[in-house]
Structures are given as C-alpha cells and as structure tokens.
Amino acid sequence: MNHCFEVDGVEYQLWLSRCREDYRLCLHDRVIAPVAFSHRGDGCGVVIIAGESQPVRFAIDGDTVHVHINGETRSLHYRDPLRTLARSKQETSQAVARAPMPGVVIVTRVSPGQAVSVGTPLMTIESMKLETIIRSPQDGIVDRIHFKQGESFEQDAVLVTLLEERT
C-alpha cells in the first residue's frame, strides 16, 4: 500500500516492500534504498539506509511524526491515501497549499499574481514552537493568500491557492 507523507508542503508517495529481514523504501515506482529500523525505546532508535546507520529520535503526534536525524528535525505528516485522492479530484483546476498543523503565519514569501515553481517557499508558519516552510505543490500563479502575517489557522486550512500557469 502506498503511503503519502507531506514534508515542507510537498507530498511524497512512499511505500515499503519486504526484502529478506528488512525493507526497501520506494518512491513512486522506484526503489530508493534498503532500510531497516531498530527501536531502542523512549523515542530513540537507529535507522539504516543503504547500509549506513544513523541514530534517530522521533515523536508521534497523531498523524504527524517529528524526526530528528543528522542534526535536523523534520515533521512528516501522514496523509490518508483515500482522503488525498478525494482531495486531488476536487482540486484539479486549482492547487492549494494546506496547513499541515494548526499554527500562525510568520512570514508570507509571495504575493498574488506571482509565478511560482514546485517547491518555491510560499510562507513560513510556526506551530508548537517549530517553524515550517510551506512550499508550492506545483508550478502556477499565486491566486490568493488566505492568512496574513500573525493570523492563526487550523490544521488542513488552505493557506495559499494557486492557479495553473497558462503558456
């Protein structure tokens, strides 16, 4: 089964397949690397990716997994595949950047009418004392920014609406 995770405003479809005693991490239809994980308790463990082991710390908060590895902390937001599919059907003419968690807008980095590419930082938000950059999910033109600096929002709120860029 495919799993969809959102990191910094970009969604990734991943899946794990069994390989002997471990797993292979796959992104879309491509095998990325063999992976293994050993849990040591108290939110600590060791992840082995392509034979290289790294200590990892993690905390799970509902559908969000906060991972600290190699000196960086990332928040992975699990997206239910059926819900993601239903939402993509509704948003075929417009792309939206949604809030991965409740929070406050710190900085808006784009303005309406501005052309953006996939991965362009749209805004920085703060939630639970963590700053997260919301990135463009696709190429397009900024149509609407739904929240101003300092305004708060709930999880899954539409932060920025993009229009498909016409050539």
mmCIF file with all atom_site columns, N, CA, C and O in Angstrom, residues 89-115:
data_model
loop_
_atom_site.group_PDB
_atom_site.id
_atom_site.type_symbol
_atom_site.label_atom_id
_atom_site.label_alt_id
_atom_site.label_comp_id
_atom_site.label_asym_id
_atom_site.label_entity_id
_atom_site.label_seq_id
_atom_site.pdbx_PDB_ins_code
_atom_site.Cartn_x
_atom_site.Cartn_y
_atom_site.Cartn_z
_atom_site.occupancy
_atom_site.B_iso_or_equiv
_atom_site.pdbx_formal_charge
_atom_site.auth_seq_id
_atom_site.auth_comp_id
_atom_site.auth_asym_id
_atom_site.auth_atom_id
_atom_site.pdbx_PDB_model_num
ATOM 1   N N  . LYS A 1 89  ? -9.031  15.119 -6.596  1.00 0.00 ? 89  LYS A N  1
ATOM 2   C CA . LYS A 1 89  ? -10.118 15.170 -7.588  1.00 0.00 ? 89  LYS A CA 1
ATOM 3   C C  . LYS A 1 89  ? -10.858 16.501 -7.490  1.00 0.00 ? 89  LYS A C  1
ATOM 4   O O  . LYS A 1 89  ? -11.281 17.053 -8.496  1.00 0.00 ? 89  LYS A O  1
ATOM 5   N N  . GLN A 1 90  ? -11.011 17.018 -6.267  1.00 0.00 ? 90  GLN A N  1
ATOM 6   C CA . GLN A 1 90  ? -11.728 18.276 -6.080  1.00 0.00 ? 90  GLN A CA 1
ATOM 7   C C  . GLN A 1 90  ? -10.897 19.474 -6.519  1.00 0.00 ? 90  GLN A C  1
ATOM 8   O O  . GLN A 1 90  ? -11.434 20.515 -6.849  1.00 0.00 ? 90  GLN A O  1
ATOM 9   N N  . GLU A 1 91  ? -9.588  19.330 -6.515  1.00 0.00 ? 91  GLU A N  1
ATOM 10  C CA . GLU A 1 91  ? -8.713  20.480 -6.730  1.00 0.00 ? 91  GLU A CA 1
ATOM 11  C C  . GLU A 1 91  ? -7.966  20.401 -8.043  1.00 0.00 ? 91  GLU A C  1
ATOM 12  O O  . GLU A 1 91  ? -6.845  20.844 -8.155  1.00 0.00 ? 91  GLU A O  1
ATOM 13  N N  . THR A 1 92  ? -8.588  19.815 -9.073  1.00 0.00 ? 92  THR A N  1
ATOM 14  C CA . THR A 1 92  ? -7.879  19.645 -10.336 1.00 0.00 ? 92  THR A CA 1
ATOM 15  C C  . THR A 1 92  ? -7.600  20.967 -11.036 1.00 0.00 ? 92  THR A C  1
ATOM 16  O O  . THR A 1 92  ? -6.604  21.119 -11.699 1.00 0.00 ? 92  THR A O  1
ATOM 17  N N  . SER A 1 93  ? -8.481  21.957 -10.908 1.00 0.00 ? 93  SER A N  1
ATOM 18  C CA . SER A 1 93  ? -8.245  23.223 -11.603 1.00 0.00 ? 93  SER A CA 1
ATOM 19  C C  . SER A 1 93  ? -7.435  24.192 -10.752 1.00 0.00 ? 93  SER A C  1
ATOM 20  O O  . SER A 1 93  ? -6.880  25.140 -11.277 1.00 0.00 ? 93  SER A O  1
ATOM 21  N N  . GLN A 1 94  ? -7.379  23.976 -9.452  1.00 0.00 ? 94  GLN A N  1
ATOM 22  C CA . GLN A 1 94  ? -6.615  24.834 -8.566  1.00 0.00 ? 94  GLN A CA 1
ATOM 23  C C  . GLN A 1 94  ? -5.745  23.967 -7.671  1.00 0.00 ? 94  GLN A C  1
ATOM 24  O O  . GLN A 1 94  ? -6.148  22.894 -7.262  1.00 0.00 ? 94  GLN A O  1
ATOM 25  N N  . ALA A 1 95  ? -4.579  24.451 -7.387  1.00 0.00 ? 95  ALA A N  1
ATOM 26  C CA . ALA A 1 95  ? -3.718  23.782 -6.414  1.00 0.00 ? 95  ALA A CA 1
ATOM 27  C C  . ALA A 1 95  ? -3.737  24.626 -5.149  1.00 0.00 ? 95  ALA A C  1
ATOM 28  O O  . ALA A 1 95  ? -3.833  25.852 -5.216  1.00 0.00 ? 95  ALA A O  1
ATOM 29  N N  . VAL A 1 96  ? -3.669  23.970 -4.043  1.00 0.00 ? 96  VAL A N  1
ATOM 30  C CA . VAL A 1 96  ? -3.668  24.688 -2.779  1.00 0.00 ? 96  VAL A CA 1
ATOM 31  C C  . VAL A 1 96  ? -2.539  24.161 -1.908  1.00 0.00 ? 96  VAL A C  1
ATOM 32  O O  . VAL A 1 96  ? -2.160  23.006 -1.993  1.00 0.00 ? 96  VAL A O  1
ATOM 33  N N  . ALA A 1 97  ? -2.015  25.051 -1.091  1.00 0.00 ? 97  ALA A N  1
ATOM 34  C CA . ALA A 1 97  ? -1.055  24.668 -0.059  1.00 0.00 ? 97  ALA A CA 1
ATOM 35  C C  . ALA A 1 97  ? -1.829  24.695 1.248   1.00 0.00 ? 97  ALA A C  1
ATOM 36  O O  . ALA A 1 97  ? -2.389  25.729 1.617   1.00 0.00 ? 97  ALA A O  1
ATOM 37  N N  . ARG A 1 98  ? -1.890  23.568 1.908   1.00 0.00 ? 98  ARG A N  1
ATOM 38  C CA . ARG A 1 98  ? -2.674  23.440 3.136   1.00 0.00 ? 98  ARG A CA 1
ATOM 39  C C  . ARG A 1 98  ? -1.768  23.460 4.367   1.00 0.00 ? 98  ARG A C  1
ATOM 40  O O  . ARG A 1 98  ? -0.594  23.116 4.289   1.00 0.00 ? 98  ARG A O  1
ATOM 41  N N  . ALA A 1 99  ? -2.375  23.791 5.486   1.00 0.00 ? 99  ALA A N  1
ATOM 42  C CA . ALA A 1 99  ? -1.655  23.797 6.759   1.00 0.00 ? 99  ALA A CA 1
ATOM 43  C C  . ALA A 1 99  ? -1.485  22.360 7.248   1.00 0.00 ? 99  ALA A C  1
ATOM 44  O O  . ALA A 1 99  ? -2.473  21.654 7.422   1.00 0.00 ? 99  ALA A O  1
ATOM 45  N N  . PRO A 1 100 ? -0.246  21.931 7.475   1.00 0.00 ? 100 PRO A N  1
ATOM 46  C CA . PRO A 1 100 ? -0.038  20.571 7.952   1.00 0.00 ? 100 PRO A CA 1
ATOM 47  C C  . PRO A 1 100 ? -0.415  20.405 9.423   1.00 0.00 ? 100 PRO A C  1
ATOM 48  O O  . PRO A 1 100 ? -0.582  19.300 9.900   1.00 0.00 ? 100 PRO A O  1
ATOM 49  N N  . MET A 1 101 ? -0.566  21.542 10.131  1.00 0.00 ? 101 MET A N  1
ATOM 50  C CA . MET A 1 101 ? -0.904  21.524 11.551  1.00 0.00 ? 101 MET A CA 1
ATOM 51  C C  . MET A 1 101 ? -1.443  22.908 11.910  1.00 0.00 ? 101 MET A C  1
ATOM 52  O O  . MET A 1 101 ? -1.251  23.858 11.160  1.00 0.00 ? 101 MET A O  1
ATOM 53  N N  . PRO A 1 102 ? -2.133  23.058 13.020  1.00 0.00 ? 102 PRO A N  1
ATOM 54  C CA . PRO A 1 102 ? -2.581  24.396 13.404  1.00 0.00 ? 102 PRO A CA 1
ATOM 55  C C  . PRO A 1 102 ? -1.372  25.273 13.720  1.00 0.00 ? 102 PRO A C  1
ATOM 56  O O  . PRO A 1 102 ? -0.339  24.773 14.159  1.00 0.00 ? 102 PRO A O  1
ATOM 57  N N  . GLY A 1 103 ? -1.489  26.569 13.477  1.00 0.00 ? 103 GLY A N  1
ATOM 58  C CA . GLY A 1 103 ? -0.356  27.437 13.744  1.00 0.00 ? 103 GLY A CA 1
ATOM 59  C C  . GLY A 1 103 ? -0.629  28.887 13.427  1.00 0.00 ? 103 GLY A C  1
ATOM 60  O O  . GLY A 1 103 ? -1.786  29.308 13.331  1.00 0.00 ? 103 GLY A O  1
ATOM 61  N N  . VAL A 1 104 ? 0.465   29.633 13.250  1.00 0.00 ? 104 VAL A N  1
ATOM 62  C CA . VAL A 1 104 ? 0.416   31.073 12.984  1.00 0.00 ? 104 VAL A CA 1
ATOM 63  C C  . VAL A 1 104 ? 1.345   31.373 11.807  1.00 0.00 ? 104 VAL A C  1
ATOM 64  O O  . VAL A 1 104 ? 2.426   30.801 11.708  1.00 0.00 ? 104 VAL A O  1
ATOM 65  N N  . VAL A 1 105 ? 0.927   32.291 10.930  1.00 0.00 ? 105 VAL A N  1
ATOM 66  C CA . VAL A 1 105 ? 1.773   32.708 9.819   1.00 0.00 ? 105 VAL A CA 1
ATOM 67  C C  . VAL A 1 105 ? 2.867   33.630 10.360  1.00 0.00 ? 105 VAL A C  1
ATOM 68  O O  . VAL A 1 105 ? 2.582   34.615 11.034  1.00 0.00 ? 105 VAL A O  1
ATOM 69  N N  . ILE A 1 106 ? 4.117   33.283 10.070  1.00 0.00 ? 106 ILE A N  1
ATOM 70  C CA . ILE A 1 106 ? 5.259   34.103 10.482  1.00 0.00 ? 106 ILE A CA 1
ATOM 71  C C  . ILE A 1 106 ? 5.635   35.074 9.357   1.00 0.00 ? 106 ILE A C  1
ATOM 72  O O  . ILE A 1 106 ? 5.771   36.263 9.579   1.00 0.00 ? 106 ILE A O  1
ATOM 73  N N  . VAL A 1 107 ? 5.830   34.544 8.157   1.00 0.00 ? 107 VAL A N  1
ATOM 74  C CA . VAL A 1 107 ? 6.237   35.364 7.008   1.00 0.00 ? 107 VAL A CA 1
ATOM 75  C C  . VAL A 1 107 ? 5.540   34.839 5.759   1.00 0.00 ? 107 VAL A C  1
ATOM 76  O O  . VAL A 1 107 ? 5.506   33.639 5.531   1.00 0.00 ? 107 VAL A O  1
ATOM 77  N N  . THR A 1 108 ? 5.011   35.751 4.959   1.00 0.00 ? 108 THR A N  1
ATOM 78  C CA . THR A 1 108 ? 4.498   35.381 3.646   1.00 0.00 ? 108 THR A CA 1
ATOM 79  C C  . THR A 1 108 ? 5.574   35.752 2.630   1.00 0.00 ? 108 THR A C  1
ATOM 80  O O  . THR A 1 108 ? 6.072   36.875 2.635   1.00 0.00 ? 108 THR A O  1
ATOM 81  N N  . ARG A 1 109 ? 5.961   34.794 1.809   1.00 0.00 ? 109 ARG A N  1
ATOM 82  C CA . ARG A 1 109 ? 7.105   34.996 0.907   1.00 0.00 ? 109 ARG A CA 1
ATOM 83  C C  . ARG A 1 109 ? 6.701   35.285 -0.532  1.00 0.00 ? 109 ARG A C  1
ATOM 84  O O  . ARG A 1 109 ? 7.567   35.453 -1.395  1.00 0.00 ? 109 ARG A O  1
ATOM 85  N N  . VAL A 1 110 ? 5.407   35.261 -0.843  1.00 0.00 ? 110 VAL A N  1
ATOM 86  C CA . VAL A 1 110 ? 4.943   35.507 -2.208  1.00 0.00 ? 110 VAL A CA 1
ATOM 87  C C  . VAL A 1 110 ? 3.793   36.500 -2.156  1.00 0.00 ? 110 VAL A C  1
ATOM 88  O O  . VAL A 1 110 ? 3.269   36.823 -1.086  1.00 0.00 ? 110 VAL A O  1
ATOM 89  N N  . SER A 1 111 ? 3.393   36.962 -3.330  1.00 0.00 ? 111 SER A N  1
ATOM 90  C CA . SER A 1 111 ? 2.251   37.879 -3.401  1.00 0.00 ? 111 SER A CA 1
ATOM 91  C C  . SER A 1 111 ? 1.348   37.437 -4.546  1.00 0.00 ? 111 SER A C  1
ATOM 92  O O  . SER A 1 111 ? 1.785   36.742 -5.479  1.00 0.00 ? 111 SER A O  1
ATOM 93  N N  . PRO A 1 112 ? 0.059   37.822 -4.520  1.00 0.00 ? 112 PRO A N  1
ATOM 94  C CA . PRO A 1 112 ? -0.863  37.428 -5.582  1.00 0.00 ? 112 PRO A CA 1
ATOM 95  C C  . PRO A 1 112 ? -0.339  37.876 -6.954  1.00 0.00 ? 112 PRO A C  1
ATOM 96  O O  . PRO A 1 112 ? 0.200   38.973 -7.104  1.00 0.00 ? 112 PRO A O  1
ATOM 97  N N  . GLY A 1 113 ? -0.490  36.980 -7.943  1.00 0.00 ? 113 GLY A N  1
ATOM 98  C CA . GLY A 1 113 ? -0.030  37.256 -9.301  1.00 0.00 ? 113 GLY A CA 1
ATOM 99  C C  . GLY A 1 113 ? 1.385   36.787 -9.566  1.00 0.00 ? 113 GLY A C  1
ATOM 100 O O  . GLY A 1 113 ? 1.831   36.759 -10.712 1.00 0.00 ? 113 GLY A O  1
ATOM 101 N N  . GLN A 1 114 ? 2.093   36.390 -8.544  1.00 0.00 ? 114 GLN A N  1
ATOM 102 C CA . GLN A 1 114 ? 3.483   35.947 -8.701  1.00 0.00 ? 114 GLN A CA 1
ATOM 103 C C  . GLN A 1 114 ? 3.532   34.516 -9.218  1.00 0.00 ? 114 GLN A C  1
ATOM 104 O O  . GLN A 1 114 ? 2.821   33.650 -8.727  1.00 0.00 ? 114 GLN A O  1
ATOM 105 N N  . ALA A 1 115 ? 4.369   34.270 -10.216 1.00 0.00 ? 115 ALA A N  1
ATOM 106 C CA . ALA A 1 115 ? 4.574   32.910 -10.731 1.00 0.00 ? 115 ALA A CA 1
ATOM 107 C C  . ALA A 1 115 ? 5.510   32.163 -9.790  1.00 0.00 ? 115 ALA A C  1
ATOM 108 O O  . ALA A 1 115 ? 6.499   32.732 -9.318  1.00 0.00 ? 115 ALA A O  1
#
